[in-house]
Structures are given as C-alpha cells and as structure tokens.
CSV table of C-alpha atoms in Angstrom, one decimal:
chain,number,residue,atom,x,y,z
G,1,MET,CA,27.1,-105.9,-72.7
G,2,ALA,CA,29.3,-104.3,-75.4
G,3,THR,CA,28.5,-101.7,-77.9
G,4,SER,CA,30.1,-99.5,-80.4
G,5,PRO,CA,29.0,-95.9,-80.6
G,6,LEU,CA,44.6,-90.5,-85.2
G,7,SER,CA,46.0,-89.7,-88.0
G,8,LEU,CA,43.3,-88.7,-90.4
G,9,THR,CA,44.1,-88.1,-94.0
G,10,SER,CA,41.2,-85.7,-94.4
G,11,LYS,CA,38.8,-84.6,-91.7
G,12,PRO,CA,35.1,-85.2,-92.3
G,13,PRO,CA,32.5,-82.4,-91.7
G,14,SER,CA,32.2,-81.5,-88.1
G,15,ILE,CA,28.8,-83.2,-87.7
G,16,THR,CA,27.4,-85.8,-90.1
G,17,ARG,CA,23.7,-86.6,-89.7
G,18,LEU,CA,23.2,-88.0,-93.2
G,19,ARG,CA,21.9,-91.5,-93.1
G,20,HIS,CA,23.5,-94.1,-95.3
G,21,GLN,CA,20.4,-95.1,-97.3
G,22,ARG,CA,20.2,-98.7,-98.5
G,23,PRO,CA,20.2,-98.1,-102.3
G,24,PRO,CA,18.9,-100.6,-104.8
G,25,LEU,CA,22.3,-102.2,-105.1
G,26,THR,CA,22.9,-105.4,-106.9
G,27,THR,CA,23.0,-108.0,-104.0
G,28,VAL,CA,23.2,-111.7,-103.7
G,29,ARG,CA,20.3,-113.5,-102.1
G,30,VAL,CA,21.4,-116.7,-100.4
G,31,SER,CA,18.9,-119.5,-99.6
G,32,ALA,CA,19.2,-123.2,-99.1
G,33,ALA,CA,18.2,-124.0,-102.7
G,34,THR,CA,20.0,-121.5,-104.9
G,35,VAL,CA,22.4,-118.6,-104.9
G,36,THR,CA,21.0,-115.9,-107.2
G,37,THR,CA,21.7,-112.3,-108.0
G,38,THR,CA,18.9,-109.9,-107.4
G,39,THR,CA,18.3,-106.1,-107.0
G,40,GLY,CA,16.9,-104.3,-103.9
G,41,MET,CA,16.5,-105.3,-100.3
G,42,PRO,CA,16.1,-108.8,-99.1
G,43,ASP,CA,12.7,-110.5,-98.4
G,44,HIS,CA,12.3,-110.2,-94.6
G,45,HIS,CA,9.6,-112.9,-94.7
G,46,HIS,CA,12.3,-115.4,-95.5
G,47,PRO,CA,15.4,-116.0,-93.4
G,48,SER,CA,17.8,-115.1,-96.2
G,49,LEU,CA,20.9,-113.0,-96.2
G,50,GLU,CA,21.7,-109.8,-98.0
G,51,ILE,CA,25.2,-109.9,-99.4
G,52,THR,CA,26.9,-107.0,-101.3
G,53,GLY,CA,30.3,-105.3,-101.7
G,54,GLY,CA,32.9,-104.8,-104.3
G,55,GLY,CA,34.7,-108.0,-103.1
G,56,ALA,CA,31.6,-110.2,-102.8
G,57,ASP,CA,32.2,-112.2,-105.9
G,58,ARG,CA,35.9,-112.6,-104.9
G,59,PHE,CA,35.1,-113.9,-101.4
G,60,LEU,CA,31.9,-115.9,-101.8
G,61,PRO,CA,33.8,-119.1,-102.6
G,62,ALA,CA,35.2,-119.0,-99.1
G,63,PHE,CA,31.8,-119.8,-97.5
G,64,ASN,CA,29.9,-123.0,-97.0
G,65,THR,CA,27.7,-121.6,-94.3
G,66,LEU,CA,26.1,-119.1,-96.6
G,67,HIS,CA,24.4,-121.7,-98.7
G,68,LEU,CA,22.0,-122.4,-95.8
G,69,PRO,CA,19.2,-120.1,-94.7
G,70,TYR,CA,19.6,-118.0,-91.6
G,71,LYS,CA,17.3,-119.6,-89.0
G,72,PRO,CA,17.0,-117.6,-85.8
G,73,PHE,CA,16.3,-119.7,-82.7
G,74,PRO,CA,12.6,-119.8,-82.0
G,75,ILE,CA,11.2,-117.0,-79.8
G,76,ILE,CA,14.6,-115.7,-78.6
G,77,GLY,CA,15.7,-114.9,-82.1
G,78,TRP,CA,12.4,-113.3,-83.2
G,79,ASN,CA,12.8,-110.1,-81.1
G,80,ARG,CA,15.9,-108.0,-81.3
G,81,HIS,CA,15.8,-106.9,-77.7
G,82,LEU,CA,15.2,-110.3,-76.3
G,83,GLU,CA,18.0,-111.7,-78.5
G,84,THR,CA,20.5,-109.0,-77.5
G,85,ILE,CA,19.8,-109.4,-73.7
G,86,PHE,CA,19.7,-113.2,-73.8
G,87,ALA,CA,23.1,-113.4,-75.6
G,88,ALA,CA,24.7,-110.9,-73.1
G,89,PHE,CA,23.5,-112.7,-70.0
G,90,PHE,CA,22.8,-116.4,-70.8
G,91,ARG,CA,25.3,-117.4,-73.5
G,92,THR,CA,27.9,-119.8,-72.2
G,93,VAL,CA,31.4,-118.6,-71.3
G,94,PRO,CA,34.1,-121.0,-72.4
G,95,GLU,CA,37.0,-121.7,-70.0
G,96,VAL,CA,40.2,-120.0,-71.3
G,97,LYS,CA,43.4,-119.4,-69.5
G,98,TYR,CA,45.3,-116.3,-70.4
G,99,ARG,CA,48.9,-115.0,-70.1
G,100,ARG,CA,48.9,-111.2,-69.9
G,101,GLU,CA,51.4,-108.9,-71.5
G,102,CYS,CA,51.4,-105.2,-70.9
G,103,LEU,CA,52.7,-102.8,-73.5
G,104,ARG,CA,53.9,-99.2,-72.8
G,105,THR,CA,52.9,-96.7,-75.4
G,106,GLN,CA,54.7,-93.5,-76.5
G,107,ASP,CA,52.5,-91.3,-74.4
G,108,ASN,CA,53.3,-93.5,-71.4
G,109,GLY,CA,49.9,-95.3,-71.6
G,110,THR,CA,49.4,-99.0,-71.0
G,111,ILE,CA,47.8,-101.7,-73.2
G,112,ALA,CA,47.0,-105.2,-72.0
G,113,LEU,CA,47.3,-108.1,-74.4
G,114,ASP,CA,45.8,-111.4,-73.3
G,115,TRP,CA,47.4,-114.4,-75.1
G,116,VAL,CA,46.2,-118.0,-74.7
G,117,TYR,CA,48.3,-119.6,-72.1
G,118,GLY,CA,50.7,-122.2,-73.5
G,119,ASP,CA,50.4,-121.3,-77.2
G,120,HIS,CA,53.8,-119.7,-77.2
G,121,ARG,CA,55.3,-123.1,-76.5
G,122,SER,CA,52.9,-125.4,-78.5
G,123,LEU,CA,52.3,-123.5,-81.8
G,124,PRO,CA,54.8,-123.0,-84.6
G,125,SER,CA,56.2,-119.5,-85.0
G,126,ASP,CA,54.5,-119.1,-88.4
G,127,SER,CA,51.0,-120.1,-87.2
G,128,PRO,CA,48.4,-117.5,-88.3
G,129,ILE,CA,47.6,-114.9,-85.6
G,130,LEU,CA,44.2,-113.5,-84.8
G,131,ILE,CA,43.9,-110.2,-82.8
G,132,LEU,CA,40.5,-109.7,-81.2
G,133,LEU,CA,39.1,-106.2,-80.4
G,134,PRO,CA,36.1,-106.3,-78.0
G,135,GLY,CA,33.3,-103.7,-77.8
G,136,LEU,CA,32.8,-100.8,-75.4
G,137,THR,CA,34.1,-101.6,-71.9
G,138,GLY,CA,34.5,-105.2,-73.1
G,139,GLY,CA,37.5,-107.4,-72.9
G,140,SER,CA,39.0,-110.9,-72.8
G,141,GLN,CA,36.4,-112.0,-70.2
G,142,ASP,CA,33.4,-111.6,-72.6
G,143,SER,CA,31.6,-114.7,-73.9
G,144,TYR,CA,31.5,-113.6,-77.6
G,145,VAL,CA,35.3,-113.0,-77.4
G,146,LYS,CA,36.0,-116.4,-75.8
G,147,HIS,CA,33.8,-118.3,-78.3
G,148,MET,CA,35.6,-116.8,-81.2
G,149,LEU,CA,38.9,-117.5,-79.6
G,150,VAL,CA,38.1,-121.2,-79.0
G,151,LYS,CA,36.9,-121.6,-82.6
G,152,ALA,CA,40.1,-120.0,-84.0
G,153,LYS,CA,42.3,-122.0,-81.6
G,154,SER,CA,40.7,-125.3,-82.7
G,155,LYS,CA,41.9,-124.4,-86.3
G,156,GLY,CA,45.5,-124.0,-85.1
G,157,TRP,CA,45.5,-120.2,-84.9
G,158,ARG,CA,47.4,-118.2,-82.3
G,159,VAL,CA,44.9,-115.8,-80.7
G,160,VAL,CA,45.5,-112.6,-78.6
G,161,VAL,CA,42.9,-110.3,-77.1
G,162,PHE,CA,43.6,-106.5,-77.4
G,163,ASN,CA,42.1,-105.0,-74.3
G,164,SER,CA,41.6,-101.2,-74.8
G,165,ARG,CA,42.9,-98.9,-72.1
G,166,GLY,CA,41.1,-99.5,-68.8
G,167,CYS,CA,39.3,-102.6,-70.0
G,168,ALA,CA,39.5,-106.1,-68.5
G,169,ASN,CA,41.1,-104.7,-65.4
G,170,SER,CA,44.1,-103.5,-67.3
G,171,PRO,CA,46.3,-100.9,-65.6
G,172,VAL,CA,45.8,-97.3,-66.5
G,173,THR,CA,48.9,-95.0,-66.4
G,174,THR,CA,47.6,-91.9,-68.3
G,175,PRO,CA,44.3,-89.9,-68.2
G,176,GLN,CA,42.9,-91.7,-71.3
G,177,LEU,CA,40.6,-94.6,-71.5
G,178,GLN,CA,39.0,-96.5,-74.4
G,179,THR,CA,38.0,-94.2,-77.3
G,180,ALA,CA,36.4,-94.8,-80.8
G,181,SER,CA,38.9,-92.9,-82.9
G,182,PHE,CA,42.4,-93.3,-81.4
G,183,THR,CA,44.2,-95.6,-83.8
G,184,ALA,CA,47.7,-95.2,-82.3
G,185,ASP,CA,47.2,-98.0,-79.8
G,186,THR,CA,46.0,-100.3,-82.6
G,187,CYS,CA,49.1,-99.5,-84.6
G,188,HIS,CA,51.3,-100.2,-81.6
G,189,VAL,CA,49.6,-103.6,-81.0
G,190,VAL,CA,49.8,-104.7,-84.7
G,191,ASP,CA,53.4,-103.6,-84.9
G,192,HIS,CA,54.3,-105.4,-81.7
G,193,VAL,CA,52.7,-108.7,-82.7
G,194,SER,CA,54.2,-108.5,-86.2
G,195,SER,CA,57.7,-107.9,-84.8
G,196,ARG,CA,57.3,-110.8,-82.3
G,197,TYR,CA,56.1,-113.2,-85.0
G,198,PRO,CA,57.6,-112.0,-88.3
G,199,LYS,CA,56.8,-115.2,-90.2
G,200,ALA,CA,53.1,-115.3,-89.3
G,201,SER,CA,50.2,-113.7,-91.2
G,202,ILE,CA,48.1,-111.5,-88.9
G,203,TYR,CA,44.4,-110.9,-89.0
G,204,ALA,CA,41.9,-109.1,-86.7
G,205,VAL,CA,38.3,-109.3,-85.7
G,206,GLY,CA,36.4,-106.4,-84.0
G,207,TRP,CA,33.0,-106.2,-82.4
G,208,SER,CA,30.8,-103.1,-82.0
G,209,LEU,CA,33.1,-100.3,-80.8
G,210,GLY,CA,36.0,-102.6,-81.5
G,211,GLY,CA,34.8,-103.0,-85.0
G,212,ASN,CA,34.7,-99.2,-85.4
G,213,ILE,CA,38.2,-98.9,-84.0
G,214,LEU,CA,39.4,-101.6,-86.4
G,215,VAL,CA,37.9,-100.1,-89.5
G,216,ASN,CA,39.2,-96.7,-88.6
G,217,TYR,CA,42.7,-98.3,-88.3
G,218,LEU,CA,42.3,-100.0,-91.7
G,219,GLY,CA,41.2,-96.9,-93.4
G,220,ARG,CA,43.4,-94.2,-91.7
G,221,GLU,CA,46.5,-96.3,-91.5
G,222,HIS,CA,46.2,-98.1,-94.9
G,223,HIS,CA,49.6,-97.0,-95.9
G,224,ARG,CA,51.2,-98.9,-93.0
G,225,CYS,CA,48.7,-101.6,-92.2
G,226,SER,CA,50.4,-105.0,-91.9
G,227,LEU,CA,47.2,-107.1,-91.4
G,228,SER,CA,46.3,-109.7,-94.0
G,229,GLY,CA,42.6,-109.5,-93.5
G,230,ALA,CA,39.9,-108.3,-91.0
G,231,VAL,CA,36.3,-108.8,-89.9
G,232,SER,CA,34.0,-106.1,-88.4
G,233,LEU,CA,30.8,-107.2,-86.6
G,234,CYS,CA,28.0,-105.0,-85.3
G,235,ASN,CA,29.9,-101.9,-86.2
G,236,PRO,CA,27.9,-98.7,-85.6
G,237,PHE,CA,30.0,-97.0,-88.4
G,238,ASN,CA,28.3,-93.6,-88.0
G,239,LEU,CA,28.5,-92.6,-84.3
G,240,VAL,CA,26.3,-89.5,-84.8
G,241,ILE,CA,23.4,-91.8,-85.9
G,242,ALA,CA,24.3,-94.4,-83.2
G,243,ASP,CA,24.2,-91.7,-80.5
G,244,GLU,CA,20.8,-90.5,-81.6
G,245,ASN,CA,19.5,-94.1,-81.8
G,246,LEU,CA,20.8,-95.1,-78.4
G,247,ARG,CA,18.6,-92.5,-76.7
G,248,LYS,CA,15.3,-93.7,-78.3
G,249,GLY,CA,12.6,-95.7,-76.6
G,250,PHE,CA,13.7,-99.1,-75.2
G,251,ASN,CA,17.2,-98.5,-76.3
G,252,ASN,CA,17.6,-96.4,-73.2
G,253,ILE,CA,18.1,-99.6,-71.3
G,254,TYR,CA,21.4,-100.2,-73.3
G,255,ASP,CA,22.4,-96.6,-72.7
G,256,ARG,CA,22.0,-97.1,-68.9
G,257,ALA,CA,24.0,-100.4,-69.0
G,258,LEU,CA,26.8,-98.9,-71.0
G,259,ARG,CA,27.1,-95.7,-69.0
G,260,GLY,CA,27.2,-97.9,-65.9
G,261,GLY,CA,30.2,-99.8,-67.3
G,262,LEU,CA,31.9,-96.6,-68.3
G,263,SER,CA,31.5,-94.9,-64.9
G,264,ARG,CA,32.7,-98.0,-63.0
G,265,THR,CA,35.8,-98.1,-65.1
G,266,PHE,CA,36.4,-94.4,-64.7
G,267,ASP,CA,35.8,-94.6,-60.9
G,268,LYS,CA,38.9,-96.8,-60.5
G,269,HIS,CA,41.1,-94.3,-62.2
G,270,ALA,CA,39.4,-90.9,-61.5
G,271,SER,CA,42.4,-89.7,-59.5
G,272,LEU,CA,44.5,-89.5,-62.7
G,273,PHE,CA,42.0,-87.1,-64.2
G,274,GLU,CA,41.5,-85.0,-61.1
G,275,GLU,CA,45.2,-83.9,-61.3
G,276,MET,CA,44.8,-82.6,-64.8
G,277,HIS,CA,44.2,-79.0,-65.6
G,278,ASP,CA,42.1,-79.8,-68.7
G,279,GLU,CA,38.3,-79.5,-69.0
G,280,TYR,CA,37.6,-82.9,-67.5
G,281,ASN,CA,34.3,-82.9,-65.6
G,282,VAL,CA,35.2,-85.6,-63.1
G,283,GLN,CA,31.9,-85.6,-61.3
G,284,ALA,CA,29.9,-86.0,-64.5
G,285,GLY,CA,32.3,-88.9,-65.4
G,286,LEU,CA,31.5,-90.6,-62.1
G,287,ASN,CA,27.8,-90.2,-62.4
G,288,PRO,CA,26.8,-89.7,-66.1
G,289,ARG,CA,23.1,-89.8,-67.0
G,290,THR,CA,23.9,-91.1,-70.5
G,291,VAL,CA,26.9,-92.4,-72.6
G,292,ARG,CA,26.8,-89.1,-74.4
G,293,GLU,CA,27.2,-87.2,-71.1
G,294,TYR,CA,30.2,-89.3,-70.2
G,295,ASP,CA,31.8,-88.8,-73.6
G,296,GLU,CA,31.3,-85.0,-73.2
G,297,ALA,CA,32.8,-85.0,-69.8
G,298,ILE,CA,35.8,-87.3,-70.3
G,299,THR,CA,36.4,-88.9,-73.7
G,300,ARG,CA,36.3,-85.9,-76.0
G,301,VAL,CA,38.5,-83.9,-73.7
G,302,SER,CA,41.2,-86.7,-73.7
G,303,LEU,CA,41.3,-86.4,-77.5
G,304,GLY,CA,41.2,-82.6,-77.7
G,305,TYR,CA,37.8,-82.2,-79.3
G,306,LYS,CA,35.8,-79.1,-78.5
G,307,SER,CA,32.5,-81.0,-78.2
G,308,VAL,CA,31.1,-84.5,-78.0
G,309,ASP,CA,29.5,-84.0,-81.4
G,310,GLU,CA,32.9,-83.2,-82.9
G,311,TYR,CA,34.3,-86.3,-81.3
G,312,TYR,CA,31.5,-88.5,-82.7
G,313,SER,CA,31.6,-87.0,-86.1
G,314,ASN,CA,35.4,-87.5,-86.4
G,315,SER,CA,35.2,-91.0,-85.0
G,316,CYS,CA,32.9,-92.5,-87.7
G,317,SER,CA,34.6,-95.4,-89.5
G,318,CYS,CA,32.1,-95.0,-92.3
G,319,HIS,CA,34.2,-92.1,-93.5
G,320,VAL,CA,37.3,-94.3,-94.2
G,321,VAL,CA,35.8,-97.5,-95.6
G,322,GLN,CA,36.8,-96.3,-99.1
G,323,HIS,CA,40.5,-96.3,-98.1
G,324,VAL,CA,40.6,-99.9,-96.8
G,325,ARG,CA,43.2,-101.9,-98.8
G,326,ILE,CA,43.0,-105.4,-97.3
G,327,PRO,CA,40.2,-107.9,-97.4
G,328,LEU,CA,37.5,-106.8,-95.0
G,329,LEU,CA,34.3,-108.7,-94.1
G,330,CYS,CA,31.5,-106.7,-92.4
G,331,VAL,CA,28.6,-108.5,-90.8
G,332,GLN,CA,25.6,-106.5,-89.6
G,333,ALA,CA,22.1,-107.4,-88.3
G,334,ALA,CA,19.2,-105.6,-90.0
G,335,ASN,CA,17.4,-105.3,-86.6
G,336,ASP,CA,20.5,-104.3,-84.5
G,337,PRO,CA,19.1,-101.9,-81.8
G,338,ILE,CA,22.6,-100.4,-81.0
G,339,ALA,CA,24.4,-100.3,-84.4
G,340,PRO,CA,21.5,-99.2,-86.7
G,341,ILE,CA,21.5,-100.6,-90.2
G,342,GLU,CA,20.9,-97.1,-91.7
G,343,ALA,CA,24.4,-96.1,-90.6
G,344,THR,CA,26.1,-98.8,-92.7
G,345,PRO,CA,28.0,-97.3,-95.6
G,346,TYR,CA,26.5,-99.4,-98.4
G,347,SER,CA,27.8,-97.4,-101.3
G,348,ASP,CA,31.4,-97.2,-100.1
G,349,ILE,CA,31.4,-101.0,-99.4
G,350,LYS,CA,30.0,-101.7,-102.8
G,351,ASP,CA,32.7,-99.5,-104.5
G,352,ASN,CA,35.6,-101.0,-102.6
G,353,SER,CA,36.9,-104.3,-104.2
G,354,ASN,CA,38.4,-105.3,-100.9
G,355,CYS,CA,35.1,-105.2,-98.9
G,356,MET,CA,32.1,-107.5,-98.5
G,357,LEU,CA,29.0,-107.0,-96.4
G,358,ILE,CA,26.6,-109.6,-95.0
G,359,VAL,CA,23.4,-108.5,-93.4
G,360,THR,CA,21.3,-111.0,-91.5
G,361,PRO,CA,17.6,-110.3,-91.1
G,362,GLN,CA,17.7,-110.9,-87.3
G,363,GLY,CA,20.6,-111.0,-84.8
G,364,GLY,CA,20.1,-108.1,-82.5
G,365,HIS,CA,23.4,-106.6,-81.1
G,366,LEU,CA,26.1,-109.2,-80.6
G,367,GLY,CA,23.4,-111.8,-80.5
G,368,TRP,CA,23.0,-114.0,-83.7
G,369,VAL,CA,21.3,-116.7,-81.6
G,370,ALA,CA,21.0,-119.1,-84.6
G,371,GLY,CA,22.6,-122.2,-86.1
G,372,ASP,CA,23.7,-125.5,-84.6
G,373,ASP,CA,25.1,-124.0,-81.4
G,374,ALA,CA,22.0,-122.0,-80.5
G,375,PRO,CA,20.7,-120.9,-78.1
G,376,PHE,CA,23.6,-121.1,-75.5
G,377,GLY,CA,26.6,-121.7,-77.6
G,378,ALA,CA,28.7,-119.7,-80.1
G,379,PRO,CA,26.9,-117.1,-82.2
G,380,TRP,CA,26.1,-117.9,-85.8
G,381,THR,CA,28.7,-115.5,-87.1
G,382,ASP,CA,31.7,-117.5,-85.7
G,383,ASN,CA,31.6,-120.1,-88.5
G,384,VAL,CA,31.3,-117.4,-91.1
G,385,VAL,CA,34.2,-115.5,-89.7
G,386,ILE,CA,36.5,-118.6,-89.6
G,387,GLU,CA,35.6,-119.6,-93.1
G,388,PHE,CA,36.5,-116.2,-94.4
G,389,LEU,CA,39.8,-116.0,-92.5
G,390,GLU,CA,40.8,-119.6,-93.4
G,391,HIS,CA,40.1,-118.8,-97.0
G,392,LEU,CA,42.4,-115.8,-96.8
G,393,GLN,CA,45.1,-117.7,-95.0
G,394,LYS,CA,44.9,-120.6,-97.5
G,395,ASN,CA,45.4,-118.2,-100.4
G,396,ALA,CA,48.2,-116.4,-98.6
G,397,SER,CA,50.0,-119.7,-98.0
G,398,LYS,CA,50.0,-120.6,-101.7
G,399,PRO,CA,53.3,-120.3,-103.6
G,400,GLU,CA,53.7,-116.9,-105.4
G,401,SER,CA,53.7,-118.6,-108.8
G,402,SER,CA,50.2,-119.8,-108.4
C-alpha cells in the first residue's frame, strides 16, 4: 500500500503545523444535470465534486467525465478504510512487460526506469511521454500504476515508471533511499527522458508521496522544468499534518503497513549504512515502531536534517505550489485517511492560474472505487487524468499561429 507523508528557493519555517483551512472559495459544483458556480463547501449528501483553482475555467473544457456525478461503488466506496484496503489488496493487476534502464546519478546513486517493453520499436519518436511516480515504497509492480500505464498506452502514449531509490527491487549504490524532498533525482530523470526523445512532449503523474515529490520538483525547479503538464493524486502536501494524522486511531494500521515496507527495503541494503560514520541508527531502521521513527533514524540523516520534524517541514509540497509554472491537476479525496484534506493548500491553488483542484467526496487513499470499472478495475481517476493530459497534448500539438 502506498502513501505519501533540493534546491529550495526559500526555506519554510522549521515546523509548520498550520492547517490549510478550506475557505469559502468560489468553486464549481458538478452534477449530472448542470455545471454551476457556487460558494462554500460541496454538499456531502450528494455525490458531486468540488472543483477550484486559478486554472479551473481554463481546464474544464478538457473533461467529459466531470459532467457525471461521482458514484462510489456500493458498500466498498462508503467507508474510507474499507475502500483504501480493498483497492490495495483486491484491485486487478494488469499484465505489463517492462524493459529496465538504470541511471547513475552525480552522487553515484542508481535510479531504475521501467519502460513498456517494445514501445521503443513500435512508437514514433515524437509520441507523448508519461512519467509515473509511485507512492512510498511503491513501484512499477503496483496495480494503480499499471492501470494508469495501460490507459495511457491505449492512447498511443509512451510510458515509463520512475522507481525511487530502493523501490521495485532497484539496485542501491549509496546510503540513500526514497525521500519526500530530494528533487535532484526527478531532475535527472526528466532531463534524461527529454534528451532521449527531444521531439516529444513529456508529462508526469505522481501518487501520494510520488505526488509530493512531483509537486516539489515543479515548484522548486520551475526555472528548469521541461514538463508540459502534470497530475498529482492523493498528495499529502503538508507532511507535518500527515505525520500527526497517520498516528491517530485506525490510521495506525497504515502506519504499521508502511513502516513494514520501509524496514524490508532497508534490510536489503543496511550494510551500506553500517559503514557510514553519520548518525544513522541502523537498528531502529531495521525495526521501526512507526514511519516517523524510521524517518528519524534513516531518512532525515541521509538529507542532513537535524530532526525528523525539520525533514517533514522542509519536504512539504504545499510550500511551493505558488511557484508551479506548468498546468497542474491535483485530485484529492475528502475522506482520505492518509493524505488529510485539511493539508491541501486551497488558497495557493486558487491563486495560481496554472493549477486546478478536484476533490471527490469519497475515494479513500488511492481507492476511488467508482465508475464503470468498479470495483476491481481501474480507479475512477484514470479517465479524468487521461482527459486532462490529452487536452494539454492536443493544444501543444496545434500550430503556433492558432
């Protein structure tokens, strides 16, 4: 199960506990009958969508899906925990054959890219490219990643999965694994793909922690970002809030699952960390009681932070949304147990003409068991994402005079 929660232009305060309150913004209420403009929060008694953002009016023509009400699958889609767990364990996993490419970074680290096998021979060199960024400990093997890949491939897109360090059985050559704030690897991947296919437009989709990494890249590296558009799904945005939320009540079950994935990955490569003279607490990394304890023992040390709180505060993508300069669609679920909706930076999304936010009333975390493919097929969001990306690609392909 995946969850989310360096070159900063300006560092945020050391710890940010301020909630992003949902202000009475002007939003668009979408139902089957009409598309109207209203004020305030959506009616949770009706399966409608909350849509806002400085780019909402600009991007709304892209969508056919949004003229229909959001209908969660009966029973499964009515409870956020049931939906989250069902999607993680019972959603189908499409068959996809990959061809792996490993990149060496400037610090001698290794990144694994999984391309769809055969696409390098069958697709034109100018086919649009989609880079996929999975969530925490996730990779090219995950069902939500493969469903999105299959959908994009059916539209003629070239797809590549960016597996963070140590994920999807990728080789690890330095004492650093997946982190929420290290954007250098994303820069390296985008630059590599761009140089390999210079005639193609490149887009990216990130889920959960991958969404946080992607938005951090878009905001911090806006001066050099060569992507043509991006989508963030289930992004925790504020990792201080997400950390607090993850340790509450039933959410402890997700914390246990995630810490298990982190420790299993770390166990394969612990010898690299044992040789270092830094502050790594290898034993705590092998047997963490929480995700927070793992990040205190391993992650924050690899990035040079003095504490886990400093790491979380400086890894929040909510701080950089205002700097995003390309079309960005953010999709969140109002009942997400892992990426709490109160962490979503409503005001900054509203003030940025490049951003659009869609909030579904249900969905859980990486669930969205709704629509024609429910309950075992692709999540409801896949069609929304493809409509957005196809719209951007269509406009990018138009002659400059138009």
